[in-house]
């Protein structure tokens, strides 16, 4: 039975990670096309990618959009979760459902809706409009994680701070937020990961300044090459690094 379990686990991991392994392996291909047979090892493609000005600008744009949009989504999600967890309002169940609803909607639908709104409002497409889209898709995640972590022990500490004369903003900043540091960090890192990898919203809501996934798509239009594999490997490396940091500095401390 144990052998069967290990075999099932090996098959599952192979199914998930085999495409990634192939992508990374052929990013070191010493040839013009990332296809078998493997023709030799080289780092030239990584050198070309890191020397490409457009790619580096797109990488910086992705990091900027991911960090800013995730921070905004985290703040809004935390405030919404705190309000709905601490104050009993008519229709609070409906409010929670509306806040979480974007998680069930296709990114394409969200992007098309925002594109229509921006066009009607005369807003010029840019990294900021893409950032708005990423806030829309990440705010429900931040809200759900924060709301699920709120308990009675935080409520008692907040009540004690108010009794001692602390204003509401100090209660939120100095009591509520520190007690929820782990789930807030988890929500932020996950939002950064999703924003970093997101393509559809970034593609439809930007024009000249683009994010890294959009730049990769532009490269693919001219055909596949080990350079596109190298860029994909770098994107995967950043995503994995964020998840590892989340595990080491957040989840392990919680345990």
Tab-separated table of C-alpha atoms in Angstrom:
chain	number	residue	atom	x	y	z
A	1	UNK	CA	0.000	0.000	0.000
A	2	UNK	CA	2.847	2.350	0.871
A	3	UNK	CA	4.586	1.574	-2.432
A	4	UNK	CA	1.376	2.373	-4.289
A	5	UNK	CA	1.110	5.688	-2.445
A	6	UNK	CA	4.675	6.625	-3.342
A	7	UNK	CA	4.071	5.648	-6.965
A	8	UNK	CA	0.936	7.791	-7.095
A	9	UNK	CA	2.847	10.703	-5.545
A	10	UNK	CA	5.675	10.330	-8.088
A	11	UNK	CA	3.229	10.292	-11.004
A	12	UNK	CA	1.416	13.359	-9.657
A	13	UNK	CA	4.637	15.334	-9.242
A	14	UNK	CA	5.872	14.251	-12.672
A	15	UNK	CA	2.591	15.380	-14.236
A	16	UNK	CA	2.826	18.803	-12.578
A	17	UNK	CA	6.534	19.518	-12.902
A	18	UNK	CA	7.606	17.729	-16.091
A	19	UNK	CA	6.680	20.699	-18.348
A	20	UNK	CA	8.638	23.026	-16.063
A	21	UNK	CA	11.663	20.711	-16.083
A	22	UNK	CA	11.584	20.579	-19.892
A	23	UNK	CA	11.232	24.373	-20.086
A	24	UNK	CA	14.239	24.945	-17.828
A	25	UNK	CA	16.364	22.234	-19.424
A	26	UNK	CA	15.986	23.568	-22.961
A	27	UNK	CA	16.697	27.132	-21.813
A	28	UNK	CA	20.334	25.880	-21.728
A	29	UNK	CA	20.108	24.434	-25.260
A	30	UNK	CA	23.127	25.256	-27.418
A	31	UNK	CA	21.039	25.598	-30.564
A	32	UNK	CA	18.477	27.769	-32.298
A	33	UNK	CA	15.409	25.743	-31.312
A	34	UNK	CA	14.443	24.368	-27.865
A	35	UNK	CA	13.636	20.884	-29.179
A	36	UNK	CA	15.235	17.439	-28.775
A	37	UNK	CA	17.847	16.225	-29.074
A	38	UNK	CA	19.732	18.285	-26.496
A	39	UNK	CA	22.708	19.757	-28.365
A	40	UNK	CA	24.846	20.971	-25.489
A	41	UNK	CA	24.954	23.281	-22.499
A	42	UNK	CA	25.249	27.074	-22.756
A	43	UNK	CA	24.385	30.186	-20.727
A	44	UNK	CA	24.340	32.439	-23.794
A	45	UNK	CA	20.551	32.688	-23.879
A	46	UNK	CA	20.423	33.954	-20.301
A	47	UNK	CA	23.091	36.497	-21.175
A	48	UNK	CA	21.034	37.713	-24.135
A	49	UNK	CA	17.862	37.898	-22.064
A	50	UNK	CA	19.502	39.852	-19.241
A	51	UNK	CA	21.025	42.192	-21.822
A	52	UNK	CA	17.688	42.928	-23.517
A	53	UNK	CA	16.538	46.400	-22.544
A	54	UNK	CA	12.863	45.762	-23.311
A	55	UNK	CA	12.824	42.601	-21.239
A	56	UNK	CA	14.479	44.255	-18.277
A	57	UNK	CA	12.037	47.172	-18.445
A	58	UNK	CA	9.153	44.706	-18.573
A	59	UNK	CA	10.594	42.864	-15.586
A	60	UNK	CA	10.788	46.092	-13.574
A	61	UNK	CA	7.245	46.963	-14.647
A	62	UNK	CA	5.988	43.559	-13.478
A	63	UNK	CA	7.705	43.932	-10.116
A	64	UNK	CA	6.300	47.457	-9.674
A	65	UNK	CA	2.740	46.492	-10.599
A	66	UNK	CA	2.860	43.357	-8.445
A	67	UNK	CA	4.176	45.159	-5.357
A	68	UNK	CA	1.927	48.241	-5.528
A	69	UNK	CA	-1.286	46.447	-6.522
A	70	UNK	CA	-0.746	43.733	-3.893
A	71	UNK	CA	-0.165	46.325	-1.168
A	72	UNK	CA	-3.332	48.213	-2.109
A	73	UNK	CA	-5.337	44.965	-2.302
A	74	UNK	CA	-3.973	43.940	1.098
A	75	UNK	CA	-4.936	47.229	2.765
A	76	UNK	CA	-8.427	47.269	1.266
A	77	UNK	CA	-8.965	43.577	1.997
A	78	UNK	CA	-7.812	43.980	5.604
A	79	UNK	CA	-10.071	46.964	6.211
A	80	UNK	CA	-13.067	45.207	4.650
A	81	UNK	CA	-12.417	42.006	6.608
A	82	UNK	CA	-12.023	43.912	9.873
A	83	UNK	CA	-15.236	45.848	9.327
A	84	UNK	CA	-17.337	42.808	8.424
A	85	UNK	CA	-15.835	40.683	11.214
A	86	UNK	CA	-16.241	43.273	13.971
A	87	UNK	CA	-19.455	45.094	13.042
A	88	UNK	CA	-22.805	43.404	12.490
A	89	UNK	CA	-24.393	45.065	9.490
A	90	UNK	CA	-27.604	44.247	7.616
A	91	UNK	CA	-26.710	42.141	4.600
A	92	UNK	CA	-23.183	41.377	5.795
A	93	UNK	CA	-23.406	37.869	4.318
A	94	UNK	CA	-24.274	39.386	0.948
A	95	UNK	CA	-21.399	41.861	1.284
A	96	UNK	CA	-18.939	39.044	1.904
A	97	UNK	CA	-20.271	37.189	-1.112
A	98	UNK	CA	-19.896	40.247	-3.324
A	99	UNK	CA	-16.317	40.786	-2.150
A	100	UNK	CA	-15.346	37.187	-2.877
A	101	UNK	CA	-17.297	36.988	-6.163
A	102	UNK	CA	-14.412	38.156	-8.445
A	103	UNK	CA	-12.540	34.955	-7.511
A	104	UNK	CA	-15.165	32.995	-9.455
A	105	UNK	CA	-15.096	35.225	-12.550
A	106	UNK	CA	-12.780	34.676	-15.506
A	107	UNK	CA	-9.875	37.111	-15.749
A	108	UNK	CA	-10.897	37.716	-19.353
A	109	UNK	CA	-14.360	38.929	-18.294
A	110	UNK	CA	-12.857	41.182	-15.626
A	111	UNK	CA	-10.345	42.610	-18.105
A	112	UNK	CA	-13.012	43.293	-20.748
A	113	UNK	CA	-15.245	44.965	-18.163
A	114	UNK	CA	-12.442	47.204	-16.917
A	115	UNK	CA	-11.388	47.998	-20.480
A	116	UNK	CA	-14.918	49.178	-21.252
A	117	UNK	CA	-15.034	51.301	-18.093
A	118	UNK	CA	-11.658	52.924	-18.811
A	119	UNK	CA	-12.587	53.633	-22.434
A	120	UNK	CA	-15.893	55.215	-21.425
A	121	UNK	CA	-14.154	57.300	-18.746
A	122	UNK	CA	-11.404	58.392	-21.132
A	123	UNK	CA	-8.668	56.850	-18.995
A	124	UNK	CA	-5.452	56.159	-20.899
A	125	UNK	CA	-4.268	52.558	-20.697
A	126	UNK	CA	-1.021	52.146	-18.785
A	127	UNK	CA	0.623	50.173	-16.026
A	128	UNK	CA	-1.697	51.928	-13.583
A	129	UNK	CA	-4.814	50.563	-15.279
A	130	UNK	CA	-3.251	47.094	-15.232
A	131	UNK	CA	-2.558	47.631	-11.539
A	132	UNK	CA	-6.229	48.439	-10.963
A	133	UNK	CA	-7.131	45.151	-12.615
A	134	UNK	CA	-4.717	43.269	-10.377
A	135	UNK	CA	-6.205	44.938	-7.313
A	136	UNK	CA	-9.638	43.715	-8.423
A	137	UNK	CA	-8.504	40.085	-8.703
A	138	UNK	CA	-6.317	40.082	-5.568
A	139	UNK	CA	-8.572	41.993	-3.164
A	140	UNK	CA	-10.974	39.012	-2.724
A	141	UNK	CA	-8.001	36.765	-1.901
A	142	UNK	CA	-6.657	39.217	0.685
A	143	UNK	CA	-10.122	39.634	2.166
A	144	UNK	CA	-10.770	35.882	2.416
A	145	UNK	CA	-7.415	35.092	4.074
A	146	UNK	CA	-7.682	37.965	6.556
A	147	UNK	CA	-11.336	37.367	7.410
A	148	UNK	CA	-10.718	33.675	8.073
A	149	UNK	CA	-7.867	34.519	10.491
A	150	UNK	CA	-9.852	36.912	12.674
A	151	UNK	CA	-10.875	35.485	16.059
A	152	UNK	CA	-12.191	36.468	19.462
A	153	UNK	CA	-8.731	36.909	20.995
A	154	UNK	CA	-8.018	39.774	18.571
A	155	UNK	CA	-11.414	41.265	19.396
A	156	UNK	CA	-10.637	41.256	23.126
A	157	UNK	CA	-7.264	42.943	22.558
A	158	UNK	CA	-8.888	45.595	20.356
A	159	UNK	CA	-11.557	46.229	23.000
A	160	UNK	CA	-8.883	46.628	25.662
A	161	UNK	CA	-6.994	49.137	23.506
A	162	UNK	CA	-10.157	51.195	23.004
A	163	UNK	CA	-10.864	51.136	26.730
A	164	UNK	CA	-7.392	52.564	27.298
A	165	UNK	CA	-8.206	55.495	25.005
A	166	UNK	CA	-6.576	54.419	21.735
A	167	UNK	CA	-8.232	55.924	18.625
A	168	UNK	CA	-9.533	53.552	15.991
A	169	UNK	CA	-6.645	54.053	13.576
A	170	UNK	CA	-4.160	53.124	16.314
A	171	UNK	CA	-6.178	50.039	17.187
A	172	UNK	CA	-5.988	48.926	13.547
A	173	UNK	CA	-2.323	49.816	13.055
A	174	UNK	CA	-0.818	48.814	16.416
A	175	UNK	CA	-3.090	46.013	17.612
A	176	UNK	CA	-5.099	44.370	14.829
A	177	UNK	CA	-2.468	44.359	12.074
A	178	UNK	CA	0.429	42.987	14.216
A	179	UNK	CA	-1.777	40.193	15.554
A	180	UNK	CA	-2.613	39.246	11.956
A	181	UNK	CA	0.945	39.605	10.673
A	182	UNK	CA	1.209	36.013	9.384
A	183	UNK	CA	-2.056	35.921	7.371
A	184	UNK	CA	-1.419	39.446	6.079
A	185	UNK	CA	2.045	38.420	4.882
A	186	UNK	CA	0.590	35.294	3.296
A	187	UNK	CA	-2.069	37.330	1.481
A	188	UNK	CA	0.537	39.819	0.243
A	189	UNK	CA	3.005	37.224	-1.074
A	190	UNK	CA	0.272	35.226	-2.792
A	191	UNK	CA	-1.068	38.406	-4.395
A	192	UNK	CA	2.414	39.319	-5.627
A	193	UNK	CA	2.790	35.830	-7.120
A	194	UNK	CA	-0.557	35.993	-8.940
A	195	UNK	CA	0.099	39.518	-10.199
A	196	UNK	CA	3.617	38.624	-11.348
A	197	UNK	CA	2.340	35.758	-13.504
A	198	UNK	CA	-0.889	37.342	-14.768
A	199	UNK	CA	-1.166	37.913	-18.529
A	200	UNK	CA	-4.733	38.572	-19.755
A	201	UNK	CA	-5.470	41.671	-17.667
A	202	UNK	CA	-1.976	43.060	-18.236
A	203	UNK	CA	-2.310	42.466	-21.989
A	204	UNK	CA	-5.694	44.188	-22.371
A	205	UNK	CA	-5.099	47.066	-19.955
A	206	UNK	CA	-1.640	48.238	-21.055
A	207	UNK	CA	-0.423	49.876	-24.232
A	208	UNK	CA	3.248	50.829	-24.483
A	209	UNK	CA	4.645	50.015	-21.033
A	210	UNK	CA	4.034	46.285	-20.639
A	211	UNK	CA	4.668	43.643	-18.013
A	212	UNK	CA	6.944	40.643	-18.417
A	213	UNK	CA	4.236	38.082	-19.385
A	214	UNK	CA	3.095	40.428	-22.175
A	215	UNK	CA	6.676	40.828	-23.375
A	216	UNK	CA	7.092	37.041	-23.396
A	217	UNK	CA	3.964	36.736	-25.533
A	218	UNK	CA	5.453	39.260	-27.977
A	219	UNK	CA	8.580	37.117	-28.200
A	220	UNK	CA	6.495	34.002	-28.890
A	221	UNK	CA	4.831	35.680	-31.871
A	222	UNK	CA	8.146	35.474	-33.728
A	223	UNK	CA	8.603	31.806	-32.854
A	224	UNK	CA	9.952	29.780	-29.986
A	225	UNK	CA	13.612	29.820	-29.064
A	226	UNK	CA	15.779	28.993	-26.040
A	227	UNK	CA	15.561	32.716	-25.186
A	228	UNK	CA	11.832	32.408	-24.460
A	229	UNK	CA	12.584	29.342	-22.351
A	230	UNK	CA	15.185	31.353	-20.447
A	231	UNK	CA	12.695	34.153	-19.744
A	232	UNK	CA	10.075	31.625	-18.658
A	233	UNK	CA	12.614	29.993	-16.363
A	234	UNK	CA	13.383	33.349	-14.741
A	235	UNK	CA	9.671	34.012	-14.199
A	236	UNK	CA	9.263	30.566	-12.669
A	237	UNK	CA	12.298	31.159	-10.447
A	238	UNK	CA	10.824	34.375	-9.060
A	239	UNK	CA	7.452	32.704	-8.404
A	240	UNK	CA	9.065	29.762	-6.613
A	241	UNK	CA	11.254	32.120	-4.565
A	242	UNK	CA	8.172	34.011	-3.367
A	243	UNK	CA	6.439	30.780	-2.362
A	244	UNK	CA	9.558	29.523	-0.529
A	245	UNK	CA	9.880	32.819	1.342
A	246	UNK	CA	6.217	32.564	2.273
A	247	UNK	CA	6.732	29.049	3.623
A	248	UNK	CA	9.951	29.831	5.518
A	249	UNK	CA	9.072	33.180	7.058
A	250	UNK	CA	5.285	32.910	7.463
A	251	UNK	CA	3.819	29.413	7.565
A	252	UNK	CA	6.718	27.848	9.480
A	253	UNK	CA	6.506	30.541	12.175
A	254	UNK	CA	2.765	29.994	12.451
A	255	UNK	CA	3.351	26.274	13.013
